[in-house]
Coordinates of C-alpha atoms and ligand atoms in Angstrom, one line a residue:
M1 CA -23.0 18.5 -6.0
I2 CA -19.6 17.7 -4.4
L3 CA -18.2 20.3 -2.1
I4 CA -14.4 20.1 -1.9
A5 CA -12.9 22.0 1.0
G6 CA -9.2 22.3 0.1
G7 CA -10.1 22.1 -3.6
T8 CA -7.2 24.5 -4.3
G9 CA -4.7 22.3 -2.7
R10 CA -2.4 19.6 -4.2
L11 CA -4.9 16.7 -3.8
G12 CA -8.0 18.9 -4.2
T13 CA -6.9 20.2 -7.5
V14 CA -6.3 16.7 -9.0
L15 CA -9.6 15.6 -7.6
T16 CA -11.4 18.6 -9.0
W17 CA -10.0 18.0 -12.5
R18 CA -10.9 14.3 -12.3
L19 CA -14.5 14.8 -11.1
A20 CA -15.2 17.7 -13.6
A21 CA -13.8 15.5 -16.4
R22 CA -16.5 13.0 -15.8
G23 CA -19.2 15.7 -15.6
A24 CA -19.7 15.8 -11.8
H25 CA -20.7 19.2 -10.3
V26 CA -17.9 20.4 -8.1
R27 CA -18.0 23.4 -5.7
I28 CA -14.6 24.4 -4.3
L29 CA -14.5 26.0 -0.8
T30 CA -11.5 28.4 -0.5
R31 CA -10.6 31.3 1.7
D32 CA -9.7 33.3 -1.4
S33 CA -11.5 32.7 -4.7
E34 CA -8.5 34.1 -6.6
R35 CA -6.6 30.9 -5.7
A36 CA -9.2 28.8 -7.5
R37 CA -9.7 31.0 -10.6
H38 CA -7.7 28.5 -12.8
L39 CA -10.1 25.7 -11.7
L40 CA -13.3 27.4 -12.7
G41 CA -15.2 25.7 -15.6
E42 CA -18.4 24.3 -16.9
H43 CA -18.7 21.9 -13.9
V44 CA -16.7 23.8 -11.3
E45 CA -17.9 26.7 -9.2
V46 CA -16.0 28.4 -6.3
V47 CA -17.3 29.7 -3.0
E48 CA -15.4 31.5 -0.3
G49 CA -15.4 30.3 3.3
D50 CA -13.1 29.5 6.2
V51 CA -13.5 26.3 8.1
R52 CA -12.5 28.2 11.3
D53 CA -15.6 30.3 10.9
P54 CA -18.7 28.1 11.2
E55 CA -21.1 30.7 9.8
S56 CA -19.1 31.0 6.6
L57 CA -19.8 27.3 5.9
E58 CA -23.6 27.4 5.9
A59 CA -24.2 28.9 2.4
P60 CA -21.5 26.9 0.6
L61 CA -23.0 23.6 1.9
V62 CA -26.5 24.3 0.5
G63 CA -27.3 21.5 -2.0
A64 CA -24.2 19.4 -1.2
E65 CA -24.6 15.7 -1.6
H66 CA -20.9 15.0 -0.6
V67 CA -18.4 17.0 1.3
V68 CA -14.7 16.2 0.8
S69 CA -12.4 17.6 3.5
A70 CA -8.9 17.9 1.8
I71 CA -7.8 20.8 4.1
Q72 CA -4.7 21.0 6.2
G73 CA -3.3 23.6 8.7
F74 CA 0.2 22.2 9.0
A75 CA 1.6 25.0 6.8
G76 CA 0.3 27.7 4.6
P77 CA -1.0 31.2 4.6
G78 CA -3.5 32.8 7.1
G79 CA -2.0 31.8 10.4
V80 CA -3.3 28.2 10.2
S81 CA -2.4 25.5 12.6
P82 CA -3.3 21.8 13.0
R83 CA -5.5 22.6 16.0
S84 CA -7.5 25.4 14.3
V85 CA -7.9 23.7 10.9
D86 CA -7.3 19.9 11.1
R87 CA -9.2 19.5 14.4
D88 CA -11.5 22.5 15.0
G89 CA -12.0 23.4 11.3
N90 CA -12.9 19.8 10.5
V91 CA -15.3 19.7 13.4
N92 CA -17.1 22.8 12.0
L93 CA -17.2 21.3 8.5
I94 CA -18.5 17.9 9.8
D95 CA -21.2 19.6 11.8
A96 CA -22.2 21.8 8.9
A97 CA -22.3 18.8 6.6
A98 CA -24.5 16.9 9.1
R99 CA -27.0 19.9 9.1
A100 CA -27.0 19.8 5.3
G101 CA -27.5 16.0 5.2
A102 CA -24.3 15.5 3.2
H103 CA -22.0 12.4 3.1
V104 CA -18.5 13.3 4.4
V105 CA -15.2 12.0 3.1
L106 CA -12.5 13.1 5.6
M107 CA -8.8 13.1 4.4
S108 CA -6.7 11.9 7.3
V109 CA -3.2 10.4 7.8
V110 CA -2.0 6.8 8.1
G111 CA -1.1 6.4 11.8
A112 CA -3.7 8.8 13.1
S113 CA -3.7 8.3 16.9
P114 CA -4.0 10.4 20.1
D115 CA -0.4 10.0 21.2
H116 CA 1.4 10.4 17.8
P117 CA 4.6 12.6 18.0
M118 CA 3.3 14.8 15.2
E119 CA 0.6 17.4 16.2
L120 CA -1.0 17.2 12.8
V121 CA -1.6 13.5 13.1
R122 CA -3.1 13.9 16.6
M123 CA -5.4 16.6 15.3
K124 CA -6.5 14.4 12.4
H125 CA -7.3 11.7 15.0
A126 CA -9.4 14.1 16.9
A127 CA -11.3 15.0 13.7
E128 CA -11.8 11.3 13.0
Q129 CA -13.2 10.7 16.5
H130 CA -15.7 13.6 16.1
L131 CA -16.8 12.3 12.7
R132 CA -17.3 8.7 14.0
A133 CA -19.2 10.0 17.1
T134 CA -21.6 12.2 15.1
T135 CA -21.9 11.0 11.5
P136 CA -22.7 7.4 10.8
G137 CA -21.9 6.5 7.2
A138 CA -19.1 9.0 6.8
T139 CA -15.9 7.8 5.1
I140 CA -12.3 8.3 6.3
V141 CA -9.4 8.1 3.8
R142 CA -6.0 8.0 5.5
A143 CA -2.9 8.5 3.3
T144 CA 0.8 8.2 3.7
A145 CA 3.1 11.0 2.5
F146 CA 2.3 12.6 -0.8
M147 CA 5.1 11.9 -3.3
E148 CA 4.4 15.0 -5.4
L149 CA 4.8 17.3 -2.4
W150 CA 8.3 16.0 -1.7
V151 CA 9.3 16.1 -5.3
D152 CA 8.4 19.8 -5.2
L153 CA 10.0 20.5 -1.9
L154 CA 13.3 18.8 -2.9
R155 CA 13.2 20.6 -6.2
Q156 CA 12.5 24.0 -4.5
T157 CA 15.4 23.6 -2.0
A158 CA 17.7 22.6 -4.9
A159 CA 16.7 25.6 -6.9
R160 CA 19.6 27.6 -5.4
G161 CA 22.9 25.8 -5.7
G162 CA 21.5 22.6 -7.3
R163 CA 21.5 20.5 -4.0
P164 CA 18.3 19.4 -2.4
L165 CA 17.9 19.8 1.3
I166 CA 17.2 16.7 3.5
F167 CA 16.1 17.1 7.1
G168 CA 18.2 14.9 9.4
H169 CA 20.0 11.7 8.3
G170 CA 17.5 10.8 5.6
T171 CA 17.9 7.1 6.2
N172 CA 14.4 6.4 7.7
P173 CA 12.1 4.5 5.2
I174 CA 8.8 6.3 4.6
N175 CA 5.9 5.2 2.5
F176 CA 5.0 7.6 -0.3
V177 CA 1.7 7.6 -2.3
S178 CA 0.8 9.6 -5.4
V179 CA -2.0 12.2 -5.2
R180 CA -3.2 10.9 -8.5
D181 CA -4.0 7.5 -6.9
V182 CA -5.5 9.1 -3.8
A183 CA -7.8 11.3 -6.0
A184 CA -8.8 8.2 -8.0
L185 CA -9.6 6.4 -4.7
I186 CA -11.8 9.3 -3.4
D187 CA -13.6 9.4 -6.8
D188 CA -14.4 5.6 -6.4
V189 CA -15.5 6.1 -2.8
L190 CA -17.9 8.9 -3.7
D191 CA -19.7 6.4 -6.1
D192 CA -19.6 3.4 -3.9
P193 CA -22.3 3.1 -1.3
T194 CA -20.5 0.1 0.3
A195 CA -17.6 2.4 1.3
R196 CA -19.9 4.4 3.6
G197 CA -18.8 4.1 7.2
S198 CA -15.4 2.7 6.3
T199 CA -11.9 3.8 7.0
I200 CA -9.6 3.2 4.0
E201 CA -5.8 3.5 4.2
A202 CA -4.1 4.5 1.0
T203 CA -0.4 3.4 0.7
G204 CA 2.0 3.6 -2.2
P205 CA 4.2 1.0 -3.7
Q206 CA 7.5 2.2 -2.1
N207 CA 9.0 2.8 1.3
L208 CA 11.9 5.1 0.5
T209 CA 14.4 6.9 2.6
F210 CA 14.9 10.6 1.7
R211 CA 18.4 9.7 0.4
Q212 CA 16.8 7.2 -2.0
F213 CA 14.1 9.7 -2.9
A214 CA 16.6 12.4 -3.6
G215 CA 18.8 9.9 -5.6
T216 CA 15.9 9.0 -7.8
L217 CA 15.1 12.7 -8.3
Q218 CA 18.7 13.4 -9.2
G219 CA 18.5 10.8 -11.9
S220 CA 15.4 12.3 -13.6
P221 CA 15.8 14.6 -16.6
D222 CA 15.3 17.9 -14.9
G223 CA 16.5 16.6 -11.5
P224 CA 18.9 18.5 -9.3
A225 CA 22.6 18.3 -10.3
G226 CA 24.1 17.9 -6.9
A227 CA 24.0 15.4 -3.9
P228 CA 21.7 16.4 -1.0
R229 CA 22.7 18.7 1.8
H230 CA 21.5 17.8 5.3
V231 CA 20.1 19.8 8.2
P232 CA 21.6 18.0 11.2
R233 CA 19.2 16.6 13.9
P234 CA 20.7 18.8 16.7
M235 CA 19.8 21.9 14.5
L236 CA 16.3 20.6 14.1
R237 CA 16.0 20.1 17.9
L238 CA 17.2 23.6 18.5
M239 CA 14.8 25.1 15.9
S240 CA 11.9 23.2 17.4
V241 CA 12.5 24.9 20.7
L242 CA 13.8 28.4 19.8
A243 CA 11.3 29.1 17.0
A244 CA 8.3 28.0 19.0
P245 CA 7.4 31.5 20.6
I246 CA 8.1 33.5 17.5
K247 CA 7.6 31.3 14.5
P248 CA 5.4 28.3 15.6
E249 CA 5.0 27.1 12.0
Q250 CA 8.8 26.7 11.8
A251 CA 9.0 24.9 15.1
R252 CA 6.2 22.6 14.0
Q253 CA 8.1 21.8 10.8
A254 CA 11.3 21.1 12.7
R255 CA 9.4 18.7 15.1
A256 CA 7.8 17.0 12.1
A257 CA 11.1 16.7 10.3
L258 CA 12.6 15.0 13.4
A259 CA 9.7 12.6 13.5
M260 CA 10.0 11.8 9.8
D261 CA 13.7 11.0 10.4
T262 CA 13.1 8.7 13.3
I263 CA 9.7 7.0 13.7
D264 CA 8.1 4.1 11.7
L265 CA 6.4 5.7 8.7
T266 CA 6.4 2.7 6.4
D267 CA 3.2 1.1 5.2
H268 CA 3.7 -1.5 8.0
V269 CA 1.8 0.9 10.4
A270 CA -1.3 0.7 8.3
G271 CA -4.1 -1.7 8.7
E272 CA -5.7 -1.5 12.2
H273 CA -9.5 -1.2 11.9
A274 CA -9.1 -0.1 8.3
T275 CA -9.2 -1.5 4.7
V276 CA -5.7 -1.0 3.2
K277 CA -5.5 -0.1 -0.5
H278 CA -2.0 -0.6 -1.9
L279 CA -1.9 1.9 -4.8
P280 CA 0.4 1.5 -7.8
T281 CA 2.0 4.8 -8.9
S282 CA 5.7 4.8 -8.1
L283 CA 8.2 7.7 -7.9
H284 CA 9.5 6.7 -11.3
D285 CA 6.0 7.0 -12.7
V286 CA 5.6 10.5 -11.2
L287 CA 8.9 11.6 -12.5
G288 CA 8.4 10.0 -15.9
T289 CA 11.6 8.0 -15.6
S290 CA 12.1 4.2 -15.7
A291 CA 13.4 2.2 -12.8
P292 CA 16.9 0.8 -13.4
H293 CA 16.8 -3.0 -14.1
G294 CA 16.8 -4.9 -10.9
A295 CA 16.6 -1.8 -8.7
A296 CA 15.0 -2.2 -5.3
T297 CA 11.6 -0.5 -5.2
D298 CA 11.2 -0.8 -1.5
A299 CA 13.8 0.3 1.1
T300 CA 12.5 -2.2 3.5
S301 CA 12.5 -5.2 1.1
Ligands
NAP401 N1 0.6 16.3 2.0 C1 0.7 15.0 2.4 O1 1.8 14.4 2.4 C2 -0.5 14.4 3.0 C3 -0.4 13.0 3.5 C4 -1.6 12.4 4.0 C5 -2.8 13.1 4.1 N2 -2.8 14.4 3.6 C6 -4.1 15.1 3.7 O2 -4.6 15.3 2.4 C7 -5.3 16.5 2.3 C8 -4.8 17.3 1.1 O3 -3.4 17.7 1.4 P1 -2.6 18.6 0.4 O4 -1.2 18.4 0.7 O5 -3.2 18.4 -1.0 O6 -3.0 20.0 0.9 P2 -2.5 21.5 0.5 O7 -2.0 21.4 -0.9 O8 -1.5 21.9 1.5 O9 -3.8 22.4 0.5 C9 -4.4 22.7 1.7 C10 -5.7 23.2 1.5 O10 -6.3 23.5 2.7 C11 -7.2 24.6 2.5 N3 -7.3 25.4 3.8 C12 -6.3 25.6 4.7 N4 -6.8 26.3 5.8 C13 -8.2 26.5 5.5 C14 -9.2 27.2 6.1 N5 -9.0 27.8 7.3 N6 -10.5 27.2 5.6 C15 -10.7 26.6 4.4 N7 -9.7 25.9 3.7 C16 -8.5 25.9 4.2 C17 -6.4 25.5 1.5 O11 -7.4 26.3 0.8 P3 -7.3 27.8 0.5 O12 -5.8 28.2 0.7 O13 -7.7 28.0 -0.9 O14 -8.2 28.5 1.4 C18 -5.8 24.4 0.6 O15 -6.7 24.1 -0.5 C19 -5.2 17.2 3.7 O16 -6.3 16.9 4.5 C20 -3.9 16.6 4.2 O17 -3.9 16.6 5.6 C21 -1.7 15.0 3.1

């Protein structure tokens, strides 16, 4: 049995469908089984638990051969945070998996390091460190930004007025990978004993600026009609300070938006002490459109 913590999420859902389609027994861990109702099936069961509560993890892990951690506390319901979910929650899950004798696949982020400007990335690094210190044979999969998440966010912000919202200048190239490819990679890792103990970095075929991303989206059949609007950097800086005491999630998002607008998030940062897998699905593939003849596929090329 494969326990997927975060099985209701964007990646977890695709992974669940994929594993169930090949007849693997999947158990989804969620805080609210209603959120997983649509995933229930012949090969899929659902259990409730919260990674912040170690006791709630004992029963769900009984009989688990693999545990996939596809959780995140950057945003979402339930007062989550990167500290409580990506660091401490993962530590609880890793320890529970060790007691159950299960192999762990930890989803992390390309660039995970102790001094990264994004709190989420620092907390992923802390979880990686705990995993490596306690659980030989565990597998870490780091990914770049999920393409499908940003397609949805740009579409959502364009829903009113037809113009997607870009945070900052939108001229910083970022590597995007498709969740379909990351799910396929995890599926391979689960079946491959030689992947045990490795760190794999999943990067996509394109480094795109948000302006390029929004332009491609605009050219798709149900894409937004208008050119993007921008939240200026000074506004993001102000939000990151003013929102901190009352709406920490918003402050966190503003800080992350500033980082995404300024630091190197291309696939060039991948590779240190890791196996890099360059995955093929492009933004045009995700949108079901074709790339214009001769169009650059990489903002940095
Ligand atoms: N999105 C990206 O661009 C990106 C890039 C690189 C790596 N990753 C990593 O890939 C993984 C999947 O990301 P995603 O974007 O697919 O996630 P997502 O759609 O935001 O889903 C997050 C999941 O975390 C679960 N979760 C949150 N708090 C929890 C808690 N306290 N206890 C148990 N479960 C909890 C949620 O489950 P319930 O709400 O059902 O409880 C949900 O299924 C994450 O580890 C993420 O950090 C994401």
